[in-house]
């Protein structure tokens, strides 16, 4: 397991949990939750960071020497809006590794898949390394892979819902037919949800509200880390086949009658 790395482009990572930085009660709680999660990649919604006041922001809670900062376009509703936001990230000296999010509906926060593919194509041509949030739709994921995205990030359930993986069949189809990392994004509510995603063979899991919305966020961050580790090990181990009937767990041969 010490050699169980995964890659985004030329970068290798050991941790299979990516965490968001919104909704925490304080910057101190943010720092503690990030540390407890064991994450190596941390995502920040650029449109929700106010850099004009000079007051401490979530960016101050992220040790750039320890974490890879993944700027994201949460809150963008058009391809142009998302692209402008990531140009700003580049101007601020942030990495070209970015999370692309183009929302299509304000109530469900479902992604606009057509606009996401369009924005991804343009951003890749401009040298960005794109991780796109999308629906759990195989065709969209294949188009994003063809556009040059480093991974695909299908939702498990609506953002912030905590419902877990609603359509495991769809995720399996994506896993079987896409050659880039598959990172489950949105809808993870508790540790068992993360474990299920990893047991299916997903590369990693991205979560925010599942940790920040818990009664004890730091403890939940630790639970999510352990769940990702356990789920990954279970996937590598290969689970036993399911059976309709009982199968004795001890040998039946040589029994004394």
Short mmCIF file of C-alpha atoms in Angstrom, two decimals:
data_model
loop_
_atom_site.label_atom_id
_atom_site.label_comp_id
_atom_site.label_asym_id
_atom_site.label_seq_id
_atom_site.Cartn_x
_atom_site.Cartn_y
_atom_site.Cartn_z
CA UNK A 1 0.00 0.00 0.00
CA UNK A 2 2.95 2.35 0.52
CA UNK A 3 3.42 2.31 -3.27
CA UNK A 4 -0.26 2.80 -4.08
CA UNK A 5 -0.03 6.14 -5.86
CA UNK A 6 -2.35 7.74 -8.38
CA UNK A 7 -1.51 10.38 -10.95
CA UNK A 8 -2.87 13.65 -12.32
CA UNK A 9 -0.73 14.37 -15.33
CA UNK A 10 2.84 14.21 -14.12
CA UNK A 11 1.99 14.56 -10.43
CA UNK A 12 1.64 11.61 -8.08
CA UNK A 13 -0.52 11.51 -4.96
CA UNK A 14 -0.94 9.02 -2.15
CA UNK A 15 -4.05 10.44 -0.43
CA UNK A 16 -7.32 9.62 -2.17
CA UNK A 17 -9.40 12.30 -0.50
CA UNK A 18 -9.73 15.83 -1.84
CA UNK A 19 -11.38 18.34 0.48
CA UNK A 20 -13.14 21.64 0.08
CA UNK A 21 -12.71 24.62 2.37
CA UNK A 22 -16.18 26.15 2.66
CA UNK A 23 -18.68 26.17 5.54
CA UNK A 24 -16.28 25.70 8.45
CA UNK A 25 -16.91 27.65 11.63
CA UNK A 26 -13.45 29.24 11.67
CA UNK A 27 -10.08 29.21 9.98
CA UNK A 28 -8.71 27.19 12.89
CA UNK A 29 -11.34 24.52 12.33
CA UNK A 30 -10.52 24.56 8.62
CA UNK A 31 -6.84 23.94 9.33
CA UNK A 32 -7.60 21.14 11.80
CA UNK A 33 -10.02 19.40 9.43
CA UNK A 34 -7.58 19.56 6.53
CA UNK A 35 -4.87 18.01 8.68
CA UNK A 36 -7.17 15.26 10.00
CA UNK A 37 -8.34 14.37 6.48
CA UNK A 38 -4.85 13.54 5.28
CA UNK A 39 -5.63 15.31 1.99
CA UNK A 40 -2.90 16.45 -0.34
CA UNK A 41 -5.21 18.46 -2.63
CA UNK A 42 -7.45 21.23 -1.27
CA UNK A 43 -10.00 23.07 -3.37
CA UNK A 44 -11.11 26.70 -2.95
CA UNK A 45 -14.09 28.46 -4.55
CA UNK A 46 -12.49 31.61 -5.95
CA UNK A 47 -15.75 33.52 -6.40
CA UNK A 48 -16.45 33.16 -2.66
CA UNK A 49 -13.13 34.53 -1.45
CA UNK A 50 -13.15 38.28 -0.80
CA UNK A 51 -9.63 39.54 -1.40
CA UNK A 52 -10.56 43.22 -1.28
CA UNK A 53 -10.78 43.74 2.50
CA UNK A 54 -7.34 42.57 3.54
CA UNK A 55 -8.94 40.41 6.24
CA UNK A 56 -7.81 36.77 6.64
CA UNK A 57 -9.48 34.41 4.17
CA UNK A 58 -9.62 30.68 3.68
CA UNK A 59 -6.45 31.00 1.61
CA UNK A 60 -4.63 31.85 4.82
CA UNK A 61 -5.64 28.49 6.28
CA UNK A 62 -3.94 26.54 3.49
CA UNK A 63 -0.25 25.80 3.80
CA UNK A 64 0.86 25.94 0.16
CA UNK A 65 3.98 23.95 1.00
CA UNK A 66 1.85 21.09 2.29
CA UNK A 67 -1.21 21.14 0.04
CA UNK A 68 -1.79 21.45 -3.68
CA UNK A 69 -4.29 24.28 -4.07
CA UNK A 70 -7.06 23.48 -6.54
CA UNK A 71 -8.96 26.67 -7.49
CA UNK A 72 -12.53 25.98 -8.58
CA UNK A 73 -15.27 27.83 -10.41
CA UNK A 74 -18.16 27.16 -8.01
CA UNK A 75 -20.95 29.65 -8.60
CA UNK A 76 -20.30 30.05 -12.34
CA UNK A 77 -23.26 29.54 -14.69
CA UNK A 78 -21.64 29.96 -18.11
CA UNK A 79 -18.50 28.72 -19.82
CA UNK A 80 -17.24 32.28 -20.24
CA UNK A 81 -17.75 33.04 -16.55
CA UNK A 82 -15.83 29.93 -15.51
CA UNK A 83 -12.98 30.68 -17.89
CA UNK A 84 -12.67 34.27 -16.63
CA UNK A 85 -12.54 33.00 -13.05
CA UNK A 86 -9.68 30.65 -13.83
CA UNK A 87 -7.81 33.38 -15.70
CA UNK A 88 -8.01 35.34 -12.43
CA UNK A 89 -6.57 32.34 -10.57
CA UNK A 90 -3.68 32.25 -13.00
CA UNK A 91 -3.07 35.99 -12.56
CA UNK A 92 -3.00 35.46 -8.78
CA UNK A 93 -0.15 32.99 -9.25
CA UNK A 94 -2.19 29.86 -8.61
CA UNK A 95 -1.45 26.56 -10.31
CA UNK A 96 -2.83 25.61 -13.71
CA UNK A 97 -4.41 22.53 -12.07
CA UNK A 98 -8.06 23.62 -11.73
CA UNK A 99 -11.51 22.30 -10.96
CA UNK A 100 -14.07 23.32 -13.57
CA UNK A 101 -17.66 23.71 -12.44
CA UNK A 102 -20.42 25.22 -14.61
CA UNK A 103 -23.82 25.07 -12.92
CA UNK A 104 -26.93 24.58 -15.04
CA UNK A 105 -29.69 24.83 -12.44
CA UNK A 106 -29.67 26.98 -9.28
CA UNK A 107 -32.01 24.70 -7.32
CA UNK A 108 -30.35 21.33 -7.83
CA UNK A 109 -26.89 22.73 -8.65
CA UNK A 110 -26.66 20.11 -11.38
CA UNK A 111 -23.91 20.88 -13.88
CA UNK A 112 -24.47 22.20 -17.38
CA UNK A 113 -22.69 19.38 -19.18
CA UNK A 114 -22.67 21.08 -22.59
CA UNK A 115 -21.13 24.27 -21.20
CA UNK A 116 -18.68 22.23 -19.13
CA UNK A 117 -17.37 20.39 -22.20
CA UNK A 118 -17.09 23.68 -24.10
CA UNK A 119 -15.18 25.37 -21.28
CA UNK A 120 -12.95 22.33 -20.80
CA UNK A 121 -11.90 22.32 -24.46
CA UNK A 122 -11.01 26.01 -24.34
CA UNK A 123 -9.15 25.78 -21.04
CA UNK A 124 -7.09 22.76 -22.10
CA UNK A 125 -6.01 24.63 -25.24
CA UNK A 126 -4.88 27.48 -22.97
CA UNK A 127 -2.68 25.14 -20.95
CA UNK A 128 -4.93 24.53 -17.94
CA UNK A 129 -4.99 21.08 -16.36
CA UNK A 130 -8.70 20.55 -15.95
CA UNK A 131 -10.68 18.45 -13.48
CA UNK A 132 -14.35 18.89 -14.48
CA UNK A 133 -17.40 18.39 -12.24
CA UNK A 134 -20.13 16.74 -14.31
CA UNK A 135 -23.20 14.53 -14.17
CA UNK A 136 -22.80 10.78 -13.78
CA UNK A 137 -23.22 10.48 -17.53
CA UNK A 138 -20.85 8.25 -19.50
CA UNK A 139 -21.04 10.20 -22.76
CA UNK A 140 -20.23 13.48 -21.04
CA UNK A 141 -17.29 11.87 -19.26
CA UNK A 142 -15.97 10.44 -22.53
CA UNK A 143 -16.22 13.85 -24.20
CA UNK A 144 -14.35 15.45 -21.31
CA UNK A 145 -11.64 12.82 -21.59
CA UNK A 146 -11.42 13.47 -25.34
CA UNK A 147 -11.12 17.20 -24.60
CA UNK A 148 -7.92 16.50 -22.68
CA UNK A 149 -9.11 16.67 -19.06
CA UNK A 150 -6.80 14.97 -16.57
CA UNK A 151 -9.74 13.33 -14.77
CA UNK A 152 -13.53 13.31 -14.67
CA UNK A 153 -15.52 14.16 -11.55
CA UNK A 154 -19.06 12.76 -11.77
CA UNK A 155 -21.45 13.66 -8.98
CA UNK A 156 -22.62 11.01 -6.53
CA UNK A 157 -25.69 13.09 -5.64
CA UNK A 158 -26.61 16.81 -5.61
CA UNK A 159 -23.99 19.12 -4.07
CA UNK A 160 -24.32 19.30 -0.29
CA UNK A 161 -27.11 16.69 -0.15
CA UNK A 162 -25.18 13.97 1.68
CA UNK A 163 -27.22 11.31 -0.12
CA UNK A 164 -24.28 9.14 -1.14
CA UNK A 165 -23.97 7.44 -4.53
CA UNK A 166 -27.47 7.49 -6.04
CA UNK A 167 -26.61 5.74 -9.31
CA UNK A 168 -23.84 3.18 -8.71
CA UNK A 169 -24.53 1.58 -12.10
CA UNK A 170 -23.71 4.86 -13.85
CA UNK A 171 -20.46 5.21 -11.91
CA UNK A 172 -19.50 1.64 -12.82
CA UNK A 173 -20.10 2.36 -16.51
CA UNK A 174 -17.83 5.40 -16.28
CA UNK A 175 -15.15 3.39 -14.48
CA UNK A 176 -15.27 0.70 -17.17
CA UNK A 177 -15.18 3.02 -20.16
CA UNK A 178 -13.03 6.04 -19.25
CA UNK A 179 -9.25 5.90 -19.15
CA UNK A 180 -8.56 8.88 -16.88
CA UNK A 181 -8.98 8.96 -13.08
CA UNK A 182 -12.60 8.98 -11.89
CA UNK A 183 -13.08 11.19 -8.82
CA UNK A 184 -16.51 11.09 -7.20
CA UNK A 185 -17.58 14.65 -6.48
CA UNK A 186 -20.62 15.92 -4.52
CA UNK A 187 -23.10 14.08 -2.35
CA UNK A 188 -20.80 12.23 0.04
CA UNK A 189 -22.40 12.52 3.48
CA UNK A 190 -20.58 10.13 5.76
CA UNK A 191 -17.69 7.69 5.90
CA UNK A 192 -19.61 4.75 4.44
CA UNK A 193 -20.36 6.79 1.29
CA UNK A 194 -16.65 7.38 0.77
CA UNK A 195 -15.87 3.71 1.38
CA UNK A 196 -18.46 2.62 -1.20
CA UNK A 197 -16.95 4.89 -3.83
CA UNK A 198 -13.49 3.51 -3.19
CA UNK A 199 -14.68 -0.11 -3.10
CA UNK A 200 -16.17 0.42 -6.57
CA UNK A 201 -12.73 1.38 -7.86
CA UNK A 202 -13.00 5.16 -8.00
CA UNK A 203 -9.63 6.87 -7.95
CA UNK A 204 -10.49 9.41 -5.27
CA UNK A 205 -13.36 11.24 -3.57
CA UNK A 206 -13.90 14.99 -3.24
CA UNK A 207 -15.99 16.27 -0.35
CA UNK A 208 -16.74 19.44 1.58
CA UNK A 209 -20.14 19.54 3.29
CA UNK A 210 -19.84 15.93 4.42
CA UNK A 211 -17.01 17.09 6.68
CA UNK A 212 -17.80 20.74 7.37
CA UNK A 213 -21.50 19.99 7.99
CA UNK A 214 -20.84 17.32 10.60
CA UNK A 215 -21.40 18.05 14.29
CA UNK A 216 -17.67 17.42 14.83
CA UNK A 217 -15.97 18.28 11.51
CA UNK A 218 -12.43 17.39 12.56
CA UNK A 219 -13.52 13.95 13.78
CA UNK A 220 -15.49 13.41 10.57
CA UNK A 221 -12.45 14.40 8.52
CA UNK A 222 -10.51 11.63 10.21
CA UNK A 223 -13.37 9.18 9.64
CA UNK A 224 -13.43 10.06 5.93
CA UNK A 225 -9.69 9.47 5.67
CA UNK A 226 -9.98 6.05 7.28
CA UNK A 227 -12.99 5.17 5.11
CA UNK A 228 -11.11 6.03 1.92
CA UNK A 229 -8.18 3.91 3.06
CA UNK A 230 -10.42 0.98 3.99
CA UNK A 231 -12.43 1.18 0.77
CA UNK A 232 -9.28 1.30 -1.35
CA UNK A 233 -7.80 -1.72 0.43
CA UNK A 234 -11.06 -3.63 -0.01
CA UNK A 235 -11.03 -2.85 -3.74
CA UNK A 236 -7.45 -4.05 -4.09
CA UNK A 237 -8.16 -7.16 -2.03
CA UNK A 238 -11.16 -8.13 -4.16
CA UNK A 239 -14.35 -8.88 -2.32
CA UNK A 240 -15.85 -12.38 -2.07
CA UNK A 241 -18.63 -13.17 -4.56
CA UNK A 242 -22.19 -12.64 -3.40
CA UNK A 243 -24.28 -15.81 -3.09
CA UNK A 244 -27.99 -16.44 -2.76
CA UNK A 245 -27.49 -19.23 -0.22
CA UNK A 246 -25.30 -19.97 2.77
CA UNK A 247 -21.79 -21.33 2.32
CA UNK A 248 -20.18 -22.88 5.40
CA UNK A 249 -17.17 -20.90 6.55
CA UNK A 250 -15.43 -23.93 8.05
CA UNK A 251 -14.44 -27.11 6.12
CA UNK A 252 -17.14 -29.79 5.93
CA UNK A 253 -14.69 -32.60 5.19
CA UNK A 254 -13.29 -34.76 7.97
CA UNK A 255 -16.13 -34.04 10.40
CA UNK A 256 -16.74 -36.60 13.15
CA UNK A 257 -20.21 -38.06 12.95
#
